Tab-separated table of C-alpha atoms in Angstrom:
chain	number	residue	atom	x	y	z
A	126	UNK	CA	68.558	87.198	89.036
A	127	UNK	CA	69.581	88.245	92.670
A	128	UNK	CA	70.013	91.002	94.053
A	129	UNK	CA	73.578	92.702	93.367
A	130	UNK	CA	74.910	95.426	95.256
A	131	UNK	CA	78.341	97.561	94.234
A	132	UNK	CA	78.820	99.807	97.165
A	133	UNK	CA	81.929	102.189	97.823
A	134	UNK	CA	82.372	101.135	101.447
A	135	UNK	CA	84.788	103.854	102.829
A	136	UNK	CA	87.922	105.450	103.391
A	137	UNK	CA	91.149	102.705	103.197
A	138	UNK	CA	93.671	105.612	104.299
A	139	UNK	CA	96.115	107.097	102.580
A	140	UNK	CA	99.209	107.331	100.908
A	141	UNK	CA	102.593	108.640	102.098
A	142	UNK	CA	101.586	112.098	99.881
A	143	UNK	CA	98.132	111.892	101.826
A	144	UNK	CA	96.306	111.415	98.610
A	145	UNK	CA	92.843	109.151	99.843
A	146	UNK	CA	92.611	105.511	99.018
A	147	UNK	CA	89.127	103.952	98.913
A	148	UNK	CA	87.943	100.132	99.264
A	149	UNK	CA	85.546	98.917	97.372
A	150	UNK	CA	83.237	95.832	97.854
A	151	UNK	CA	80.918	94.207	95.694
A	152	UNK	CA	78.295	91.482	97.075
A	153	UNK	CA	75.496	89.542	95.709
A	154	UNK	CA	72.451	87.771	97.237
A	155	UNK	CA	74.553	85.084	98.214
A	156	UNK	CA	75.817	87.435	101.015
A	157	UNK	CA	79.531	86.322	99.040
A	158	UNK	CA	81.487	89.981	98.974
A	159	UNK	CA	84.646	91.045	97.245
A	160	UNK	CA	86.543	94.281	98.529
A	161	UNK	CA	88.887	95.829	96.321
A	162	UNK	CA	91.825	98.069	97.074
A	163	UNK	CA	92.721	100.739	95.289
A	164	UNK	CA	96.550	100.795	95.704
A	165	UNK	CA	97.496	97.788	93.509
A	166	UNK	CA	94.274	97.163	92.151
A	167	UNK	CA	94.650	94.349	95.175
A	168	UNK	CA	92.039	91.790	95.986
A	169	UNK	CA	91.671	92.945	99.624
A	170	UNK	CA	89.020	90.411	100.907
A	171	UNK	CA	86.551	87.288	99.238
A	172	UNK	CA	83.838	86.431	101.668
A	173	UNK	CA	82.130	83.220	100.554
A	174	UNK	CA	79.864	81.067	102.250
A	175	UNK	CA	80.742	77.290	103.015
A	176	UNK	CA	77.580	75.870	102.628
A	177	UNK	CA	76.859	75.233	106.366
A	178	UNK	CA	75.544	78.401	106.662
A	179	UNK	CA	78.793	80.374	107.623
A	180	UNK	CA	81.079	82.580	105.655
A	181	UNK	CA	84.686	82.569	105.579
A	182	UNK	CA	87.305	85.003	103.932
A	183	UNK	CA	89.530	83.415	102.065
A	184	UNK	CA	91.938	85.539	100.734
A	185	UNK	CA	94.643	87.345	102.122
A	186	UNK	CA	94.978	90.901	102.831
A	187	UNK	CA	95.564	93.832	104.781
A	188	UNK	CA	93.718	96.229	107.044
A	189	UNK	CA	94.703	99.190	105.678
A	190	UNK	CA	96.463	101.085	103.083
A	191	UNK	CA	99.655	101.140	104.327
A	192	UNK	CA	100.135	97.446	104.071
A	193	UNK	CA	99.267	98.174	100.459
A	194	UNK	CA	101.845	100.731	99.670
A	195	UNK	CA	104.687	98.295	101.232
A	196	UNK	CA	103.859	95.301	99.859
A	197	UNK	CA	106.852	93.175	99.024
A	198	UNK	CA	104.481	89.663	99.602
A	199	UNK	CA	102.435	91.323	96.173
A	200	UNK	CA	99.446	90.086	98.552
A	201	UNK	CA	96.326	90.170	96.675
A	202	UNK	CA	97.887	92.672	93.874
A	203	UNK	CA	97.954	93.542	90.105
A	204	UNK	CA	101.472	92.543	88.797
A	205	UNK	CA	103.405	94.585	85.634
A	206	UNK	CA	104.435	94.930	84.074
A	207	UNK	CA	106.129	91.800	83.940
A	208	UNK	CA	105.084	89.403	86.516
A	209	UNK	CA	107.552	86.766	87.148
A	210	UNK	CA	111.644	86.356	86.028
A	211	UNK	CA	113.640	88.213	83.266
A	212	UNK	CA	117.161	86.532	83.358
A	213	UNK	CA	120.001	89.236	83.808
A	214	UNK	CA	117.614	91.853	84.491
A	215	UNK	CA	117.641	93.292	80.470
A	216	UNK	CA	116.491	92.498	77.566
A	217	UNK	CA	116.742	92.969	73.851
A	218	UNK	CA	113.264	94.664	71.814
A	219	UNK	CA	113.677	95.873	68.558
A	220	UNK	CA	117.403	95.741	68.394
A	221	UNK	CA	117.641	97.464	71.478
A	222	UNK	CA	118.911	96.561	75.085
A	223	UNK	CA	116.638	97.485	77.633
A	224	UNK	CA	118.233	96.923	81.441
A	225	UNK	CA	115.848	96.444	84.747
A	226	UNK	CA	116.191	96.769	88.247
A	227	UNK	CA	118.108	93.604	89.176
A	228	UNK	CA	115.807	92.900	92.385
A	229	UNK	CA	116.202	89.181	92.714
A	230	UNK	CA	119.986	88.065	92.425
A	231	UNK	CA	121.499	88.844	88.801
A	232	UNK	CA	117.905	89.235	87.626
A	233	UNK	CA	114.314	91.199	87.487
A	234	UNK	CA	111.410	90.105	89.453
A	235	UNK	CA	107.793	91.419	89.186
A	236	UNK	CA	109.806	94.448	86.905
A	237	UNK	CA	111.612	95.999	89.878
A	238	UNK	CA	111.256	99.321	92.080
A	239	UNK	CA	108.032	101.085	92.571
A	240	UNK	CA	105.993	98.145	91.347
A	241	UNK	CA	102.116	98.587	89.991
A	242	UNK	CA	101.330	96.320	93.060
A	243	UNK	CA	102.293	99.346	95.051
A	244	UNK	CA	100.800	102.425	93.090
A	245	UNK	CA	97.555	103.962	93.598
A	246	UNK	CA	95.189	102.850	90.855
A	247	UNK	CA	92.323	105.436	89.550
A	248	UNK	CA	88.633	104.756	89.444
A	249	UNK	CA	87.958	104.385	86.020
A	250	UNK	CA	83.985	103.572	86.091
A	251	UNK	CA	81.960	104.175	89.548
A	252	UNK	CA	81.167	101.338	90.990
A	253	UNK	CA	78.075	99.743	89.366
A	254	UNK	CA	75.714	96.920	88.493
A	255	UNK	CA	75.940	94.921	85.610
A	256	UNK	CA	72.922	92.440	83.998
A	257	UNK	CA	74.311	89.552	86.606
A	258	UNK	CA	76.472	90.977	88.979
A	259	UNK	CA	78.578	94.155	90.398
A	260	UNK	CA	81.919	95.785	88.939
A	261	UNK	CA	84.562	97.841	89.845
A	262	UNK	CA	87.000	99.034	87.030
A	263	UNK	CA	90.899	100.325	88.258
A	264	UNK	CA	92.731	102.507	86.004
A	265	UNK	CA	96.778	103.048	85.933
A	266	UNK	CA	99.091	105.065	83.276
A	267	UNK	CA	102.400	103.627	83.270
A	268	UNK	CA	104.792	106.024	81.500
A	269	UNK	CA	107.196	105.545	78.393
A	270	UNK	CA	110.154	103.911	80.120
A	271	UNK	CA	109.088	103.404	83.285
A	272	UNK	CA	111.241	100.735	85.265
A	273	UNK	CA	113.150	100.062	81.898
A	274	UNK	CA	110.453	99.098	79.726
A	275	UNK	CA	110.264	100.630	76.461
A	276	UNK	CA	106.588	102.610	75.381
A	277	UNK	CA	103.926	103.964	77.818
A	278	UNK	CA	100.799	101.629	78.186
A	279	UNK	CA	97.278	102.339	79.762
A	280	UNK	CA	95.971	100.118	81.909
A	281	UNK	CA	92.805	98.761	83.359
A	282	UNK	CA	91.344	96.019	85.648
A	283	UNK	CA	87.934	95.242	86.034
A	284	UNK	CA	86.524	93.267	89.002
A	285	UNK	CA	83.147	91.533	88.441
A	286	UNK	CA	80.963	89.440	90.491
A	287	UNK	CA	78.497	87.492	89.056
A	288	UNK	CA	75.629	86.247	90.829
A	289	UNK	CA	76.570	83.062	90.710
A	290	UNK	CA	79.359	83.351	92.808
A	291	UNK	CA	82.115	83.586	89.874
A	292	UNK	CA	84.901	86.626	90.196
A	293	UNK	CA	85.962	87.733	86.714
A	294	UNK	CA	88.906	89.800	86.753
A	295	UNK	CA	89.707	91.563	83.102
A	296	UNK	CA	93.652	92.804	82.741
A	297	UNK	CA	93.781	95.038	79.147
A	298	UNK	CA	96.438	97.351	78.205
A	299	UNK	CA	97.835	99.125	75.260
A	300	UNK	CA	101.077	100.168	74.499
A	301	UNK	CA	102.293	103.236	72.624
A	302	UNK	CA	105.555	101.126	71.217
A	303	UNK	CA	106.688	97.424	71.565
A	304	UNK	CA	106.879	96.480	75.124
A	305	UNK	CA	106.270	93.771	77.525
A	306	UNK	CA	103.205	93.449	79.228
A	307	UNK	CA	102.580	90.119	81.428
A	308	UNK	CA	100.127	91.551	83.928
A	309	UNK	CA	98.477	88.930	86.184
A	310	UNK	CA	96.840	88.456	90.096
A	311	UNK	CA	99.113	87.594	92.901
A	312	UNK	CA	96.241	86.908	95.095
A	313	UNK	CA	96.818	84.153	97.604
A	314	UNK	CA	94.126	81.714	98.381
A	315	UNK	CA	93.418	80.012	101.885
A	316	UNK	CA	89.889	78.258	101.587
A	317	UNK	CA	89.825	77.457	105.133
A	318	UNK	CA	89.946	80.968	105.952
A	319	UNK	CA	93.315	83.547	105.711
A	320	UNK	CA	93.961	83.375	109.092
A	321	UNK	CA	93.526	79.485	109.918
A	322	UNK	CA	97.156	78.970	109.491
A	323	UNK	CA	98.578	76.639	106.729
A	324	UNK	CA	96.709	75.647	103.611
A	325	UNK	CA	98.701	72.932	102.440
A	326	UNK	CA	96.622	70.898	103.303
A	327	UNK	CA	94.310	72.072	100.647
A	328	UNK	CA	93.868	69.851	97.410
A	329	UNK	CA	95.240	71.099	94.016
A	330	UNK	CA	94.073	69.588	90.343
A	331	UNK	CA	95.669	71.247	87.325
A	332	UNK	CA	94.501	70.753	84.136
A	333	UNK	CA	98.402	70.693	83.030
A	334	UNK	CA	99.981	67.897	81.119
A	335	UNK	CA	103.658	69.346	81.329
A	336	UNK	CA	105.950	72.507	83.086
A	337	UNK	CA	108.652	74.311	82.791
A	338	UNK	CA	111.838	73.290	84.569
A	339	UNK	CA	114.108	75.655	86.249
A	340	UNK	CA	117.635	76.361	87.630
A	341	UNK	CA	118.797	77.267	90.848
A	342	UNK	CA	117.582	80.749	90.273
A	343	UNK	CA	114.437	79.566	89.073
A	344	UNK	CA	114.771	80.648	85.449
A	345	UNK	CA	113.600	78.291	83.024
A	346	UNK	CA	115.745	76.018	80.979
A	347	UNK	CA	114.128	76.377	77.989
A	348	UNK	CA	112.667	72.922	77.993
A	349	UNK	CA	108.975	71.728	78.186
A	350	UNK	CA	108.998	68.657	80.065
A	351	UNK	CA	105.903	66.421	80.775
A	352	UNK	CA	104.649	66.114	84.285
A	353	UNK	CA	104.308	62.682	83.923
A	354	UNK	CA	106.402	60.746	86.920
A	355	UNK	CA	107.226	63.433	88.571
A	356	UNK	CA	106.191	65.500	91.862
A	357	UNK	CA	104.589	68.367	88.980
A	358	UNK	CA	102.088	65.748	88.203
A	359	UNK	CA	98.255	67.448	89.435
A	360	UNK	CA	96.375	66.048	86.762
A	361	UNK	CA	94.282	63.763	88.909
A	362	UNK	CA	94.503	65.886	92.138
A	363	UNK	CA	96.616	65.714	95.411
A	364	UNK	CA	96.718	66.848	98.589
A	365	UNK	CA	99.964	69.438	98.318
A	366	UNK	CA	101.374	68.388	101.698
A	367	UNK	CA	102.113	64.658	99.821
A	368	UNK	CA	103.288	66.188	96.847
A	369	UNK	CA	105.566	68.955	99.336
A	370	UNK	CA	107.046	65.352	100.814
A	371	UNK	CA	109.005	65.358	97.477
A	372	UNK	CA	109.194	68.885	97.075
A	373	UNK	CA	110.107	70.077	100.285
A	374	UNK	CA	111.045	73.816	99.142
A	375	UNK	CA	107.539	73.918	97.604
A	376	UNK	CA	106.469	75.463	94.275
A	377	UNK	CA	107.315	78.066	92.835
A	378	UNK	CA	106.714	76.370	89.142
A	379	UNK	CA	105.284	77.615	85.539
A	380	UNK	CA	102.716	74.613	84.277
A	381	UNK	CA	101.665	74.743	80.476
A	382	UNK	CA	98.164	75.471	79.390
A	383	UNK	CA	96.725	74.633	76.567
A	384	UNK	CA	93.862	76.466	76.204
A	385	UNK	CA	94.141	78.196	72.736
A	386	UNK	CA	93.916	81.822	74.625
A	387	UNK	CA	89.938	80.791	75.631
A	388	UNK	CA	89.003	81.276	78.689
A	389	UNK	CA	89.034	77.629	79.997
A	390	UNK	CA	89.558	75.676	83.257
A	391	UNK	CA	92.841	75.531	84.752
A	392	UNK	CA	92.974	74.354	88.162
A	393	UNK	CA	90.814	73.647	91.350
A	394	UNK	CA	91.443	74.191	94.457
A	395	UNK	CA	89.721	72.421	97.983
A	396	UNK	CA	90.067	73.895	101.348
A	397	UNK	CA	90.159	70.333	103.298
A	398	UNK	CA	88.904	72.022	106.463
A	399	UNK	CA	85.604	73.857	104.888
A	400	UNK	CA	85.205	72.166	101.779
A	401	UNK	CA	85.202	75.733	99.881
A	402	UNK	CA	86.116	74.789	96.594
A	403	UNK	CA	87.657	77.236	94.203
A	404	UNK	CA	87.675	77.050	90.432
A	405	UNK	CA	90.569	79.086	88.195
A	406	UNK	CA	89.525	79.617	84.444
A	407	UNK	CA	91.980	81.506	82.306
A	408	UNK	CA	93.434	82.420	78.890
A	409	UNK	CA	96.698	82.625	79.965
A	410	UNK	CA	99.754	80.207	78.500
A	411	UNK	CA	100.999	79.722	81.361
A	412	UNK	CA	99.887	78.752	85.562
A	413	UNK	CA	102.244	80.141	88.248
A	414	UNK	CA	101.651	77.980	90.975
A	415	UNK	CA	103.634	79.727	94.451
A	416	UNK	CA	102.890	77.852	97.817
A	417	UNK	CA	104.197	80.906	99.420
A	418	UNK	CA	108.020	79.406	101.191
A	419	UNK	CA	109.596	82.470	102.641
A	420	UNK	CA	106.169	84.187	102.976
A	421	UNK	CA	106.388	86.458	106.411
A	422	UNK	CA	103.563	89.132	107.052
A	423	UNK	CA	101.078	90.711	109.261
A	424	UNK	CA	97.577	90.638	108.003
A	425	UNK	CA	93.897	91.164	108.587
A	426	UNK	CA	93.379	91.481	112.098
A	427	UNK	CA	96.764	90.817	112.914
A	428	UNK	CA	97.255	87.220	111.875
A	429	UNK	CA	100.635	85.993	110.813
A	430	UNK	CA	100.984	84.785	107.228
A	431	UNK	CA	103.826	82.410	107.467
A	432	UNK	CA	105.507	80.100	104.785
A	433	UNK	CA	102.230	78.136	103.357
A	434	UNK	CA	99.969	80.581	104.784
A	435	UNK	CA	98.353	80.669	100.902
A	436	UNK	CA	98.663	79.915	97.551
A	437	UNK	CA	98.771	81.773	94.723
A	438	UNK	CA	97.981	81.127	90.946
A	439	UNK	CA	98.662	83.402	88.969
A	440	UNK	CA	97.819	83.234	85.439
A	441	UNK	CA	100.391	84.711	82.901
A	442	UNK	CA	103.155	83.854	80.080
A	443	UNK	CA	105.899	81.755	80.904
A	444	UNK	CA	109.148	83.580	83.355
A	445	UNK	CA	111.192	84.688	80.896
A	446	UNK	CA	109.869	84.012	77.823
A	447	UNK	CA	111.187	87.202	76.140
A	448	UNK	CA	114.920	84.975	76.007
A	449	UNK	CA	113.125	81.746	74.884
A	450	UNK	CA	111.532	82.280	71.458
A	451	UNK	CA	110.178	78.979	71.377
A	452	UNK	CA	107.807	79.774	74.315
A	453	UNK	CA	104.528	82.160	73.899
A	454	UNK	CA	105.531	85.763	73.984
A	455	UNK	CA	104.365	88.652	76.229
A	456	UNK	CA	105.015	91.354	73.596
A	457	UNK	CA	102.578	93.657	72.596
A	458	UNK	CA	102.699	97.015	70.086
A	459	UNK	CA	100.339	99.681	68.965
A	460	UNK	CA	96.995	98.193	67.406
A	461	UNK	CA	97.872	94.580	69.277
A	462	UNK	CA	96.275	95.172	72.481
A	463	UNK	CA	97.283	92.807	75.972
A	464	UNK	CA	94.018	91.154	77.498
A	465	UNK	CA	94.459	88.705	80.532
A	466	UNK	CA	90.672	86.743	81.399
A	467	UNK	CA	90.618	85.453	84.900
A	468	UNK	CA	87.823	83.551	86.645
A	469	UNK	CA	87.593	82.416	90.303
A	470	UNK	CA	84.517	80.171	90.736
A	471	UNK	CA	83.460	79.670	94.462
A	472	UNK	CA	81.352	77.116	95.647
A	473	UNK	CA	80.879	74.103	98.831
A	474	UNK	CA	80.049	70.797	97.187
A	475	UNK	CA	78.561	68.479	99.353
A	476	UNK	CA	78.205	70.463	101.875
């Protein structure tokens, strides 16, 4: 085994109450690091090597904490509790009506006002080795009610970097009543670094034999429709700047899994400028695939993240499922625990 390091690196500022956030990195022998951020349990920074003997970030961030706490890209960040669309903002749980923040049009995005993306998370472990790596654990109470959803839930994500260069990220929750929790990653990915402009020119393979289609507000139809003969169809691989020739407002699209709720592969992506390739496992439902349109911010060392600037894949239940009882269901009660397994595999074939 290498050598594995989990070091609290320092002070990431503050927030507006002047209550200290902290960054924390893990590395392993590899000299790949990860630095996590405390406000959104956010994936701040993923150093990997390229196999050429350089290293290269490739995910986006910011410098401080204040791009943290104002954080309408979700760059990087935890998502809850429901990531993605509920259609006219409410609900029904339970035989009661429970109404959201309608933050996107008529309906809820990401669950509305004062987001978990852009809350200061607690320490819940110190910083440590484990047997093959180094892990970080992020703690964060969400209260009964809070923005409309019924039940309090306790929450925790755990960062862990193996020494083989995977990055396992563990989402768990329980709820004190029936709720819905849909927690996920909105990190963005840029393999040829997250400041070398566009990656779409990267190459994306899904392991996805069908999606879900939307309307004009992107909430789903209720249909599952195969992916064959149509611009959803990754199975084999593409470059996304031919498949964004048909698709010229990009994705923002749910594909189907079928992975039995096992961790198993779900998509690959290939920086076509370093050749960093990076591998998502998952026992999510569903794949959120977002090749960022609309995306406008400042990041690390002041570079522009424009439209394309990353992509994100985020692993999670279908956008509003809770109206669609034929599709899997993000609802979880006392004794019925939520757990979300992520895996990002980094590695430079051929290089």
């Amino acid at each position: 085994m290498g050598e594995v390091m989990a070091v609290l690196t320092r002070p990431f500022g503050a927030t507006e109450s002047g209550r200290a956030v902290c960054l924390h990195m893990l590395s392993i022998a590899s000299g790949m690091s990860v630095s996590i951020c405390e406000v959104g349990a956010a994936i701040q920074s993923v150093v990997v090597p390229d196999g050429r003997g350089n290293f290269v970030d490739v995910a986006l961030g910011y410098d401080g904490a204040p791009g943290y706490l104002h954080n309408g890209a979700c760059i990087g960040a935890i998502l809850g509790r429901n990531a993605n669309r509920i259609a006219g903002a409410r609900f029904e749980l339970g035989g009661t009506t429970h109404r959201l923040a309608a933050n996107d049009g008529p309906n809820n995005l990401h669950s509305g006002p004062h987001p978990w993306h852009e809350r200061l998370w607690q320490v819940g472990e110190v910083p440590h080795d484990t047997p093959d790596g180094a892990s970080v654990t992020l703690e964060l109470v969400s209260r009964a009610g809070d923005q409309g959803f019924p039940g309090a839930a306790d929450v925790r994500a755990t960062y862990t970097l193996h020494d083989d260069q995977r990055l396992e990220l563990t989402i768990e929750a329980s709820a004190t009543e029936a709720t819905i929790i849909n927690s996920t990653s909105h990190a963005y990915w840029n393999l040829n670094g997250h400041a070398s402009g566009t990656a779409m020119a990267h190459t994306l393979q899904l392991e996805s034999a069908a999606y879900t289609p939307v309307d004009a507000a992107l909430i789903p139809t209720g249909e599952v429709a195969p992916v064959a003969g149509t611009p959803y169809d990754f199975r084999s691989g593409h470059a996304l700047g031919d498949i964004l020739q048909r698709l010229p407002q990009g994705l923002d699209t749910n594909f189907v899994l079928s992975n039995a709720e096992c961790v198993e592969r779900a998509a690959t992506l290939v920086g076509n400028e370093t050749g960093v390739r990076m591998t998502l496992s998952c026992d999510a439902p569903g794949l959120q695939v977002y090749t960022a349109g609309g995306l406008d911010a400042r990041g690390k060392a002041g570079a522009h993240y424009g439209n394309g600037a990353g992509i994100a894949l985020e692993a999670q239940f279908y956008p509003d499922a809770i109206h669609h009882a034929a599709f899997p269901q993000p609802i979880y009660a006392p004794g019925h625990p939520f757990l979300r397994r992520v895996t990002f595999a980094f590695d430079a074939p051929g290089r």
